[in-house]
mmCIF file of C-alpha atoms in Angstrom:
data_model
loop_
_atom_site.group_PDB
_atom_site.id
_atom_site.type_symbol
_atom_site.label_atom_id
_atom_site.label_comp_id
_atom_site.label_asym_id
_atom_site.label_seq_id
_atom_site.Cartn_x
_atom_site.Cartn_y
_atom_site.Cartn_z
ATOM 1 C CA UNK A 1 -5.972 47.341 63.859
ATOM 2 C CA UNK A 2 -3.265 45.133 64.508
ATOM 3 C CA UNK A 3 -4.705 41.983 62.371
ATOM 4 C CA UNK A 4 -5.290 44.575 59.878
ATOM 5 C CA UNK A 5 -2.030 45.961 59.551
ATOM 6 C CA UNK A 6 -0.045 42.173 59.460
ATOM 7 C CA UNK A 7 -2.539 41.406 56.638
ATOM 8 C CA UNK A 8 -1.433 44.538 54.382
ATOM 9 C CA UNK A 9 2.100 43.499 55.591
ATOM 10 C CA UNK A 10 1.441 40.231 53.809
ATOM 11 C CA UNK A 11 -0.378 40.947 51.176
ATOM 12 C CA UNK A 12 2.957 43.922 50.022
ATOM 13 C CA UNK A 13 5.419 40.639 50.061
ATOM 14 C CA UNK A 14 6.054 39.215 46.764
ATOM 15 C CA UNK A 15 4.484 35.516 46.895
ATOM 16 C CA UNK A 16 6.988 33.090 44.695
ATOM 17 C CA UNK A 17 4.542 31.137 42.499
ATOM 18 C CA UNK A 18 4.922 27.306 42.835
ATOM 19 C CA UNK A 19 3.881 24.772 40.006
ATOM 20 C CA UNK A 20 2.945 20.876 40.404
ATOM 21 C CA UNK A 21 4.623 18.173 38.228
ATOM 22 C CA UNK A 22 3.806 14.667 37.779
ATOM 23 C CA UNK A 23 7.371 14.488 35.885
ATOM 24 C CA UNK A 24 9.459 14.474 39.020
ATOM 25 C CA UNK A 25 9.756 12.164 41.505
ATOM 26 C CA UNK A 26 10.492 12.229 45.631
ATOM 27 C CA UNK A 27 13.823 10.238 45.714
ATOM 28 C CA UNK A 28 12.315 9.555 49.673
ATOM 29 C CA UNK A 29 8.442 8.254 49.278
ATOM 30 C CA UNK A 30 8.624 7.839 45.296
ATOM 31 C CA UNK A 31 5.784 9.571 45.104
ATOM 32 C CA UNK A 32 5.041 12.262 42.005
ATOM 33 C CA UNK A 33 3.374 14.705 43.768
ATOM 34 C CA UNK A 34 5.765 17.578 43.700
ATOM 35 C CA UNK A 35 5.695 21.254 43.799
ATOM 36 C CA UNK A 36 8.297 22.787 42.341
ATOM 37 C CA UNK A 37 9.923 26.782 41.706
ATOM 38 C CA UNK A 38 12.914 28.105 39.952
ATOM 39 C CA UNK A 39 15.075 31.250 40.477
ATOM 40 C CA UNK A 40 17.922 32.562 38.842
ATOM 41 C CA UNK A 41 20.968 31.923 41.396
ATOM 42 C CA UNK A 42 23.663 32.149 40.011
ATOM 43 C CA UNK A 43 25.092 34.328 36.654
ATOM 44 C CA UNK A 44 22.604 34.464 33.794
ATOM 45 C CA UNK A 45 24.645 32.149 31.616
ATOM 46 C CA UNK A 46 24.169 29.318 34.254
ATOM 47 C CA UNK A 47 20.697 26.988 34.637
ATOM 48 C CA UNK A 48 18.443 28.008 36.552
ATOM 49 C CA UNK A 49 17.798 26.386 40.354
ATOM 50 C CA UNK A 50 14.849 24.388 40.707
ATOM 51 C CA UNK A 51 13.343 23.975 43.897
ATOM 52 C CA UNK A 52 11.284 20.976 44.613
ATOM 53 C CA UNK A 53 9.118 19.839 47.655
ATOM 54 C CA UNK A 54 6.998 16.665 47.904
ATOM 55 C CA UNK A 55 3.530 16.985 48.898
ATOM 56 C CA UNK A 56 3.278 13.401 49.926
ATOM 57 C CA UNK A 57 5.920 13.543 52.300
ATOM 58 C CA UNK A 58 7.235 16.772 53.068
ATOM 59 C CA UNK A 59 10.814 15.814 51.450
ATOM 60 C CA UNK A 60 12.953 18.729 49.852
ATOM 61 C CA UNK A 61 15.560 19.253 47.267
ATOM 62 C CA UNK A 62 17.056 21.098 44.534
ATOM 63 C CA UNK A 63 19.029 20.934 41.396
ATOM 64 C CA UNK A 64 20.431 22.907 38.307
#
């Protein structure tokens, strides 16, 4: 019951949906393995936040 009710607790949380690019690169490894997700942080007539994350070496950053 208790596995059961932590897996519908999961599975109600909105998941954010990460893409992979071969465009950007780890400024730690160099690598261009990274997964990457935006979100509107600030007012709408500002960029949008990208969130990045290397898969090569765990490294993570983010940028407007």
């Amino acid at each position: 019951q208790k596995l059961k009710k932590e897996n519908m607790d999961k599975a109600m949380v909105a998941q954010e949906e990460k893409s992979i690019s071969t465009q950007l690169e780890c400024g730690k490894c160099k690598q261009r393995k990274v997964s990457y997700t935006q979100a509107q942080t600030r007012s709408a007539d500002e960029p949008m936040t990208t969130f990045c994350e290397c898969l090569n070496c765990g490294n993570r950053w983010k940028f407007s």
